[in-house]
Short mmCIF file of C-alpha atoms in Angstrom, two decimals:
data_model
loop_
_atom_site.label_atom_id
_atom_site.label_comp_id
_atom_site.label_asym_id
_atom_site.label_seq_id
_atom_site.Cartn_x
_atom_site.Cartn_y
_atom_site.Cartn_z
CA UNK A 1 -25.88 -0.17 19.92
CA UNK A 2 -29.22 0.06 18.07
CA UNK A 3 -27.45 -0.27 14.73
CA UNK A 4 -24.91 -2.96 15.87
CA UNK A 5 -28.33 -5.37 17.17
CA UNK A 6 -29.99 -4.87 13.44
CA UNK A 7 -26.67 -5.82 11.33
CA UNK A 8 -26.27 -9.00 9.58
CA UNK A 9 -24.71 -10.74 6.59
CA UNK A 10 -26.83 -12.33 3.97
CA UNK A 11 -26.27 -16.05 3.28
CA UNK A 12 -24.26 -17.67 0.41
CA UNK A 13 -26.44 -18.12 -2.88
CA UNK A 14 -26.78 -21.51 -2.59
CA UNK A 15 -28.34 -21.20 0.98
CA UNK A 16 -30.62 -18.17 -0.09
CA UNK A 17 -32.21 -20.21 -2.77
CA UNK A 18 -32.99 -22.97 -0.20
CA UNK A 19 -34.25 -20.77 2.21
CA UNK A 20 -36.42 -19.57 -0.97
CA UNK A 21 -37.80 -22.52 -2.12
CA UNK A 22 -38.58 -24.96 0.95
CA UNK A 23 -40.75 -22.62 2.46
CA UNK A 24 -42.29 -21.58 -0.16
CA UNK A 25 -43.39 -25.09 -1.22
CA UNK A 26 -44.40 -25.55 2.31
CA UNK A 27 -46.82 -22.91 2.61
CA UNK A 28 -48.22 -23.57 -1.17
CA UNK A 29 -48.47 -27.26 0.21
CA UNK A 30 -50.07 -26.08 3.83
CA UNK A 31 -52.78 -23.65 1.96
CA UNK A 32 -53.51 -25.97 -0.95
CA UNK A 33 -54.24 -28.76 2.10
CA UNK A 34 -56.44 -26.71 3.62
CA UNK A 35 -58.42 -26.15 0.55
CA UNK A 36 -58.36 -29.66 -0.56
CA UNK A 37 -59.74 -30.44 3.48
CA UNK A 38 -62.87 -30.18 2.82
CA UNK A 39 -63.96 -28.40 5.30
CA UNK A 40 -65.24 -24.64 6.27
CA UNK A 41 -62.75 -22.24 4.76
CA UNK A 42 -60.48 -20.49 7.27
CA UNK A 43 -58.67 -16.91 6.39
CA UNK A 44 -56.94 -17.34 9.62
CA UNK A 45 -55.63 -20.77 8.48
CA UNK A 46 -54.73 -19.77 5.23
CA UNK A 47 -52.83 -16.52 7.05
CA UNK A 48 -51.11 -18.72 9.46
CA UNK A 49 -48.42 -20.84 6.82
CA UNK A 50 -48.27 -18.23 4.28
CA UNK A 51 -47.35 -15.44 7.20
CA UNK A 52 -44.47 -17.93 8.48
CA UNK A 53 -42.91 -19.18 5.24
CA UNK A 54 -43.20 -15.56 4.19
CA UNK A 55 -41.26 -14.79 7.28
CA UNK A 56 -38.31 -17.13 6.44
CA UNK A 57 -38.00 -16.60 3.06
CA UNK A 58 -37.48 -12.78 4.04
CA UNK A 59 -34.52 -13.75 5.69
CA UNK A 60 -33.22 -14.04 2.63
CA UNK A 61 -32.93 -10.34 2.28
CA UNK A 62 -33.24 -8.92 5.68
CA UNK A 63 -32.89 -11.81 7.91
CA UNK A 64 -33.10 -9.44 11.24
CA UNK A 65 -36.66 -8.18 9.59
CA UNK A 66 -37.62 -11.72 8.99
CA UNK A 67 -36.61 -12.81 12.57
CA UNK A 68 -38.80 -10.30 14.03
CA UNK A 69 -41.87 -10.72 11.52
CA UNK A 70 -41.74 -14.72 12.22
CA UNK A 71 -41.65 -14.59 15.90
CA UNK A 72 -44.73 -12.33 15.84
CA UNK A 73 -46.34 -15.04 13.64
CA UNK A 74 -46.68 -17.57 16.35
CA UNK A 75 -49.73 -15.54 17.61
CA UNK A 76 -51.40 -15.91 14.01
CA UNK A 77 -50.22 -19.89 14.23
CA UNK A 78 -51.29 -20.07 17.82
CA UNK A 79 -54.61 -18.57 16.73
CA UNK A 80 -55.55 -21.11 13.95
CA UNK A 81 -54.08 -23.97 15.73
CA UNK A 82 -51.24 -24.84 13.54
CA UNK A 83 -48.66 -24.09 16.89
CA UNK A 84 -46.81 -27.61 16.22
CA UNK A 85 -46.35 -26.69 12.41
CA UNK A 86 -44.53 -22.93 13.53
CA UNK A 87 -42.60 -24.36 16.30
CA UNK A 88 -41.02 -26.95 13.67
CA UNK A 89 -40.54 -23.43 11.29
CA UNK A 90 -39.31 -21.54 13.87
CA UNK A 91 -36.76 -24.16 15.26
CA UNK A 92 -35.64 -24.91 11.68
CA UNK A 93 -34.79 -21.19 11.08
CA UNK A 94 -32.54 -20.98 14.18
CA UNK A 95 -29.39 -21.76 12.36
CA UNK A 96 -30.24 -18.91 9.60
CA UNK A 97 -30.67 -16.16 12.36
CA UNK A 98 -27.72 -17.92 14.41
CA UNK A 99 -25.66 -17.40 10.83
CA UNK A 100 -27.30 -14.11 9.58
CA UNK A 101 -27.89 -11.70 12.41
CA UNK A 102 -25.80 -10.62 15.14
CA UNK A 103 -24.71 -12.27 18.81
CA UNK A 104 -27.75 -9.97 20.12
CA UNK A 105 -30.40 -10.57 18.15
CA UNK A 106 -29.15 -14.11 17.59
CA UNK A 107 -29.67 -14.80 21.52
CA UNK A 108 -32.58 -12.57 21.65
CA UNK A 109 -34.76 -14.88 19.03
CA UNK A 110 -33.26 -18.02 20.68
CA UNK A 111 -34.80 -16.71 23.73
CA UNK A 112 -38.00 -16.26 21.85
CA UNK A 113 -38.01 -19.16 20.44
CA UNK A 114 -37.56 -20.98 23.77
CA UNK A 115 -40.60 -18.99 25.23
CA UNK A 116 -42.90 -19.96 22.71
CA UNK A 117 -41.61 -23.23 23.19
CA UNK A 118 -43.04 -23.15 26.74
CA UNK A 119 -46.29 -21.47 26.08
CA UNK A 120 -46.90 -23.91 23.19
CA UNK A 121 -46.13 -26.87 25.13
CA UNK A 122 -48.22 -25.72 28.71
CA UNK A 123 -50.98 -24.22 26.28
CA UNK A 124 -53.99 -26.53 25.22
CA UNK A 125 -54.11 -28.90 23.70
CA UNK A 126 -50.18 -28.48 24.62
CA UNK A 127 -47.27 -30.88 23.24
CA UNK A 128 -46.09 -33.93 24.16
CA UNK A 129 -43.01 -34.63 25.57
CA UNK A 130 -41.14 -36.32 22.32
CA UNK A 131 -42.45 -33.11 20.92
CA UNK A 132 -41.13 -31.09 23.15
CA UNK A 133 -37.78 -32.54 22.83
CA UNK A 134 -38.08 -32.86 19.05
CA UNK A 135 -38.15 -29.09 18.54
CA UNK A 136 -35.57 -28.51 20.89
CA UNK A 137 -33.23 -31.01 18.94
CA UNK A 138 -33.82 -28.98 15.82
CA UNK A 139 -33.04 -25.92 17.07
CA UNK A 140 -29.75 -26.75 19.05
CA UNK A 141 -28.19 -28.51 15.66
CA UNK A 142 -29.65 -25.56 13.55
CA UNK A 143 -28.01 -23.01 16.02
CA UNK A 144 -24.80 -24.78 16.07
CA UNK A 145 -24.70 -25.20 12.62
CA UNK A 146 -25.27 -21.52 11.61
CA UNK A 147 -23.14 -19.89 14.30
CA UNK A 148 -20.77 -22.71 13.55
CA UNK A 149 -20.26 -21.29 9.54
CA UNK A 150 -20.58 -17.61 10.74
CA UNK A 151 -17.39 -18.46 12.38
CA UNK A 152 -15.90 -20.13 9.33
CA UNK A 153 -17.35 -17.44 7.40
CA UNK A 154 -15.36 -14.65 9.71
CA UNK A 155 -12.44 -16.37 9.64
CA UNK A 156 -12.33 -16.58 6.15
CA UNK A 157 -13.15 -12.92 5.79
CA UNK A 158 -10.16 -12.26 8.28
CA UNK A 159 -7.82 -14.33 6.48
CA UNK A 160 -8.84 -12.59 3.09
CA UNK A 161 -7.87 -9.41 4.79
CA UNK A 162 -4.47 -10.46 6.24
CA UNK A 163 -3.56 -11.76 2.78
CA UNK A 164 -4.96 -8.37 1.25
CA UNK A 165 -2.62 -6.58 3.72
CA UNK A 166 0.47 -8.92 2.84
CA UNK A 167 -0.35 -8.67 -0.49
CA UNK A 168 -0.06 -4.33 0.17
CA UNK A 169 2.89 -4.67 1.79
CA UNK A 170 5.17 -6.98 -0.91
CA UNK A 171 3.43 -4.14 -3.59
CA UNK A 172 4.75 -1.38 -1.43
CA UNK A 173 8.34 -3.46 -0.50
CA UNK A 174 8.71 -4.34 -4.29
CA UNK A 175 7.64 -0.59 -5.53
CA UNK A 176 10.09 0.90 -2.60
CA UNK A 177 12.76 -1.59 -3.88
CA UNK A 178 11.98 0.10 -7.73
CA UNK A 179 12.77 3.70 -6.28
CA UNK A 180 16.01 2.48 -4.32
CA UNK A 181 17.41 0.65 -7.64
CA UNK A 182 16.49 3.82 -9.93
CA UNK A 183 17.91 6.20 -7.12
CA UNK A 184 21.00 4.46 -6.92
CA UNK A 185 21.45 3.60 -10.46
CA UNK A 186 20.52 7.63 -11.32
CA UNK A 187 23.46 8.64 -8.25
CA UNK A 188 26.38 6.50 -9.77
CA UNK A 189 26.19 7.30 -12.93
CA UNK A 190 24.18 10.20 -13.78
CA UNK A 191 27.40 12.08 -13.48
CA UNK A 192 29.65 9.94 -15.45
CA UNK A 193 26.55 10.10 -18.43
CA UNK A 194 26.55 13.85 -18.23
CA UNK A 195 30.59 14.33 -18.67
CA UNK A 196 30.31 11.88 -21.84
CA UNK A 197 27.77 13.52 -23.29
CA UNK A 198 29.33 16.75 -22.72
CA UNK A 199 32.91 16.06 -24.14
CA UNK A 200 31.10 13.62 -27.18
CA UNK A 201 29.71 17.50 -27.92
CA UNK A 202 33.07 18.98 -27.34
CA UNK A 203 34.41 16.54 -30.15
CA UNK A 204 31.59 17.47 -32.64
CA UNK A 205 32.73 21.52 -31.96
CA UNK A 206 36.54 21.03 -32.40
CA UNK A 207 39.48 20.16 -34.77
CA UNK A 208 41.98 20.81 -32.38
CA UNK A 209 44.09 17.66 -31.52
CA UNK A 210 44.86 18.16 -27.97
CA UNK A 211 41.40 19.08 -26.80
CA UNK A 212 40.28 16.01 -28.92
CA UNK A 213 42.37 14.00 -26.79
CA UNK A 214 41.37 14.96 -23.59
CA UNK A 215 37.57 14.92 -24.53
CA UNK A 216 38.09 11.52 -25.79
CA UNK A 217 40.52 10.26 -22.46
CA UNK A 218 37.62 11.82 -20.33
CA UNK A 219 35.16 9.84 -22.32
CA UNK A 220 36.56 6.70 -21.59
CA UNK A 221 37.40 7.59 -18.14
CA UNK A 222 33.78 7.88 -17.55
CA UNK A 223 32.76 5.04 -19.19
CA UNK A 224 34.57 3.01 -17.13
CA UNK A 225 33.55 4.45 -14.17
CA UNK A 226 29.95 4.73 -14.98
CA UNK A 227 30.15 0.72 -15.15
CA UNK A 228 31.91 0.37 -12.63
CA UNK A 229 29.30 1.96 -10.74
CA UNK A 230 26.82 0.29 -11.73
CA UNK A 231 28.17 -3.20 -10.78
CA UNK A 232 28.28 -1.59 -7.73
CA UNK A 233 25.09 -1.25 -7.53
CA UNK A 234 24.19 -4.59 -8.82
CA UNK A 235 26.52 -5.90 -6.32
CA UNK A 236 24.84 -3.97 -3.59
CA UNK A 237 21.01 -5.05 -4.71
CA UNK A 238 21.85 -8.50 -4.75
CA UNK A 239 23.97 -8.53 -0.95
CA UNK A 240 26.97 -9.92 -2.00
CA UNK A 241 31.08 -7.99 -2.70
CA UNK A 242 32.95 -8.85 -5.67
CA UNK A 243 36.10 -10.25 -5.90
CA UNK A 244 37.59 -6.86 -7.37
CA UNK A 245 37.52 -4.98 -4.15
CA UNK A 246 34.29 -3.47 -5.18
CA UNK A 247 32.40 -3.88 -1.91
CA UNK A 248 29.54 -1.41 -2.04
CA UNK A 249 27.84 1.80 -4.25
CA UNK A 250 29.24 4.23 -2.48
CA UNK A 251 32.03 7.11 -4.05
CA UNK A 252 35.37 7.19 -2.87
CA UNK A 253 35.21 9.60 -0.27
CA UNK A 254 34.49 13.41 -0.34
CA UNK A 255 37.54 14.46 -0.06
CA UNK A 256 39.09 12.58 -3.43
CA UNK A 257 35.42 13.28 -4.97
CA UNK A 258 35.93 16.81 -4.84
CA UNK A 259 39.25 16.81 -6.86
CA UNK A 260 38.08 14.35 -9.36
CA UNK A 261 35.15 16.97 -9.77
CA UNK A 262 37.33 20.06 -10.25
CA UNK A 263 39.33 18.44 -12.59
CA UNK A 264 36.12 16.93 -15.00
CA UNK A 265 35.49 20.54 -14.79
CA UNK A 266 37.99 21.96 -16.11
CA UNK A 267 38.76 19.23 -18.76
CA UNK A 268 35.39 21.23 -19.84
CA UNK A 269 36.89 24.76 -19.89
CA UNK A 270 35.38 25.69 -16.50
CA UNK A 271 37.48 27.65 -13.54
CA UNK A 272 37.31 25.50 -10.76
CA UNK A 273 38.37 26.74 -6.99
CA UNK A 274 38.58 24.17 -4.22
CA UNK A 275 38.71 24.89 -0.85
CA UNK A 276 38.94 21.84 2.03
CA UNK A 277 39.46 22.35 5.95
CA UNK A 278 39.15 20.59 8.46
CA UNK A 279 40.30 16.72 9.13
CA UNK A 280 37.27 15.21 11.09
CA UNK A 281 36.33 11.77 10.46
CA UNK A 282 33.06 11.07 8.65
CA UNK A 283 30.19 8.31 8.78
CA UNK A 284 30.11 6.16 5.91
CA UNK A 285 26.70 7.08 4.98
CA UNK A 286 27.48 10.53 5.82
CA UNK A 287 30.48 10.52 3.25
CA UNK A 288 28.55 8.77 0.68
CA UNK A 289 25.65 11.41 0.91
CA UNK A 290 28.76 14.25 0.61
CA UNK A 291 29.78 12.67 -2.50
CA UNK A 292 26.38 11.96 -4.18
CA UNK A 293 25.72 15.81 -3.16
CA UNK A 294 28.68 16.83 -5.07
CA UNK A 295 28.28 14.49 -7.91
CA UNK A 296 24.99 16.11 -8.44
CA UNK A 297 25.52 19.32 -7.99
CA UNK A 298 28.19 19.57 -10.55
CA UNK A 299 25.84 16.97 -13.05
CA UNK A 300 23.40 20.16 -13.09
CA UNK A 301 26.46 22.59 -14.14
CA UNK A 302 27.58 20.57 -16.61
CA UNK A 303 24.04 20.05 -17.90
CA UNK A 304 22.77 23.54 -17.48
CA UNK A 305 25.11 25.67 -16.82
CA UNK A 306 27.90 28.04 -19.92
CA UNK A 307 30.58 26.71 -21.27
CA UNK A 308 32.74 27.73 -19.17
CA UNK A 309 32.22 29.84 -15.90
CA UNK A 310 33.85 30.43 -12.36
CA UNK A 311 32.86 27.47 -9.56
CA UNK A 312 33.69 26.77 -6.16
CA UNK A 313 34.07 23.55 -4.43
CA UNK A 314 34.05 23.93 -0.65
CA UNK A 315 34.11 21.40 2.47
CA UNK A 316 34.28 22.54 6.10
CA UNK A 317 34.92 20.27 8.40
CA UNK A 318 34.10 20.34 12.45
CA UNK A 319 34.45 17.83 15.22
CA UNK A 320 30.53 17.43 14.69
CA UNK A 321 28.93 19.47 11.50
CA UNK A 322 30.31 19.37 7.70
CA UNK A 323 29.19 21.76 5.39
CA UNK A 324 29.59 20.82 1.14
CA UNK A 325 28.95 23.88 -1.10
CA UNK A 326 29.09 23.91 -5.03
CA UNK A 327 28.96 27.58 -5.97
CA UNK A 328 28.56 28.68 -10.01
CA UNK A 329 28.08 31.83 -11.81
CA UNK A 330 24.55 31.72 -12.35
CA UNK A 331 22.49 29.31 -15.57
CA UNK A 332 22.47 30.97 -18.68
CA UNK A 333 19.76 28.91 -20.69
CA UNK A 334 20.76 27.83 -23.87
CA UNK A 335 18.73 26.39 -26.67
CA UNK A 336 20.71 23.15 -26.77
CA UNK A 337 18.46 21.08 -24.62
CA UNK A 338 20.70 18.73 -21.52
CA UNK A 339 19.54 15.51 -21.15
CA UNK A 340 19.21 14.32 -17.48
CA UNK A 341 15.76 14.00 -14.86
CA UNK A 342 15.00 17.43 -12.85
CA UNK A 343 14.53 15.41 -9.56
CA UNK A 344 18.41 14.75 -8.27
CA UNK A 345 17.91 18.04 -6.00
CA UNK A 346 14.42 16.70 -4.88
CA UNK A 347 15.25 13.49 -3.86
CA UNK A 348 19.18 14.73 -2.61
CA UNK A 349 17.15 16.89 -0.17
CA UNK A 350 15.12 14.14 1.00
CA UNK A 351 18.27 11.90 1.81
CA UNK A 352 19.53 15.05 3.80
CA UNK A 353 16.47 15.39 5.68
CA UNK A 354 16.47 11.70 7.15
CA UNK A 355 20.33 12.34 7.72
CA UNK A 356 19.29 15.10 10.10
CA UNK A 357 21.11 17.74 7.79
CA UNK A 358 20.07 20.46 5.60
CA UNK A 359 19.56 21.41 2.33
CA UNK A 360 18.76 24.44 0.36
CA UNK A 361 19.95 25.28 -3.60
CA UNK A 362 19.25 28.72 -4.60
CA UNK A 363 20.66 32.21 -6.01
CA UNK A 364 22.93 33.80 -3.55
CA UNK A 365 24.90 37.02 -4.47
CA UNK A 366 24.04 36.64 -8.20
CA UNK A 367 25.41 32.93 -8.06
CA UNK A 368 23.87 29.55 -7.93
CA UNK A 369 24.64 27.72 -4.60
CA UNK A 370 24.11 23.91 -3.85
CA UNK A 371 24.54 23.90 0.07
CA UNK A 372 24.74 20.53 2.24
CA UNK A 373 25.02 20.76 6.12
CA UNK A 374 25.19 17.31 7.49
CA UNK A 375 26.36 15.69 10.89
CA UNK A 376 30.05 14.13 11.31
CA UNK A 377 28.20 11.03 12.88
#
């Protein structure tokens, strides 16, 4: 409470330098007239117009200091007679304390203000009544005028902020739209990339006619499917189906994944052994997820695994669980670097998370498994 009544804002530059400058010519002026009176010199009237100006132009800094300093003046103004002079002063700086300082203080000096006002007025040689009124004039349009722009000024400030925040969250959309385009573009055709690179090496290696073949029917095989894929994905980013009966960037289904897989894989010299049971019906996004799973799973053996080695393709089916797992002899490194990012398993495992599945990818029984366990529905 004690530090909420002492906070404040200072005023624009424009205002500070007025609030500067007028009372500072003011109390030069006041001083300079009482020098130039003529008659017996006064400390006390010298203190008086130098102690309020000195007062306002402090509320250019600390207006709540300032407040406080100038109301205490009126006993110094009140002593050397120059009451009329600091009630003008102290209605005039109304609208800064109004603008600067909070609601409590704000009310608290009007209230002050208002009292001195009174004593002022009922104290000899007292005020008139146009006086009176005068004062009271000033300091009604001041008030309303500075708690009138602290309002403007907060409502700016709260604008500012809610465009900030907008501004965050198109940042945040258009960065989260980045990783969806790169995820999807690195699902459909990571794969197909890693099989063309793979057989384009299996063409450098051989003379042999029929394996030449193959390597280069696989290449274009996925070629085509790797753009395929990605006008998929295209199609998908921009909401709208093609007229080819390419509707979305999803994979055929798990099922007819898994035997496109095992037979890439062996086009590679690999032993592939499949193994499906089960007939339950899957969720879209659940199949797509299967076949992503797959798709990178067998991406990392091609990329990182022998030339050729035993793996297992498996898919277990239950009226409410499915289980994918992609079993390989274990990576032998070799020094003929794969190309390809190391975060398909990180982000696959993420995807299976918000599915409600799991995930793991480790050795088990001196193999490499890729396990997915995912809901039907």
């Amino acid at each position: 409470m004690h530090r909420e009544l002492w906070e404040y804002v200072l005023p624009p530059t424009i205002a500070r330098i007025t609030i500067v400058l007028l009372p500072l010519l003011a109390g030069v002026e006041a001083v300079w007239a009482h020098l130039t009176s003529g008659g017996p010199f006064s400390w006390i009237a010298v203190a008086a117009p130098l102690l309020t100006n000195s007062a306002i132009i402090a509320m250019a800094w600390r207006p709540a200091w300032g407040a406080g300093v100038l109301v205490l003046a009126g006993f110094v103004a009140v002593a050397a007679g120059q009451s009329g002079e600091y009630l003008t002063a102290v209605a005039m700086s109304v609208g800064v304390v109004f603008f600067c300082c909070s609601a409590t203080l704000s009310t608290a000096y009007g209230i002050s203000a208002v009292a001195w006002v009174a004593a002022i007025a009922t104290m000899p040689p007292g005020l008139e009544v146009g006086g009176v009124v005068a004062v009271f004039v000033i300091g009604l349009l001041s008030a309303t005028v500075g708690r009138g722009l602290r309002k403007v000024m907060r409502r700016n400030v709260v604008l500012a902020s809610q465009v900030d925040a907008h501004e965050a969250q198109l940042d945040a959309a258009l960065l989260a739209e980045r990783t969806r385009i790169a995820d999807e573009l690195h699902d459909v055709i990571a794969h197909e990339i890693s099989i063309t690179v793979m057989h384009a090496r299996v063409l450098e290696r051989t003379d042999d006619p029929e394996t030449r073949a193959g390597s280069q029917r696989a290449i274009v095989s996925a070629s085509a499917q790797a753009l395929t894929d990605t006008r998929r994905v295209l199609q998908l980013i921009h909401g709208r189906t093609g007229g080819d009966g390419v509707t979305d960037a999803g994979a055929p289904g798990i099922r007819r994944e898994i035997d496109s897989l095992a037979k890439k894989l062996r086009d590679l010299g690999h032993e592939v052994r499949t193994e499906v049971t089960g007939d339950s019906a899957l969720a879209g996004i659940i199949d797509t997820t299967l076949t992503r799973a797959a798709r990178e799973a067998v991406t990392n053996i091609v990329k990182h695994g022998a030339p050729a080695m035993v793996i297992d393709l498996s898919l277990v089916l239950t009226p409410h669980t499915v289980v994918l797992s992609v079993i390989n002899d274990p990576h032998r490194p070799t020094s003929d670097p794969r190309p390809g990012p190391a975060f398909g398993l990180a982000r696959l495992r993420e995807r299976v998370e918000v599915l409600s599945g799991t995930f793991a990818a480790g050795p088990d029984d001196g193999r490499w498994r890729v396990r997915v366990e995912l809901p039907t529905r």
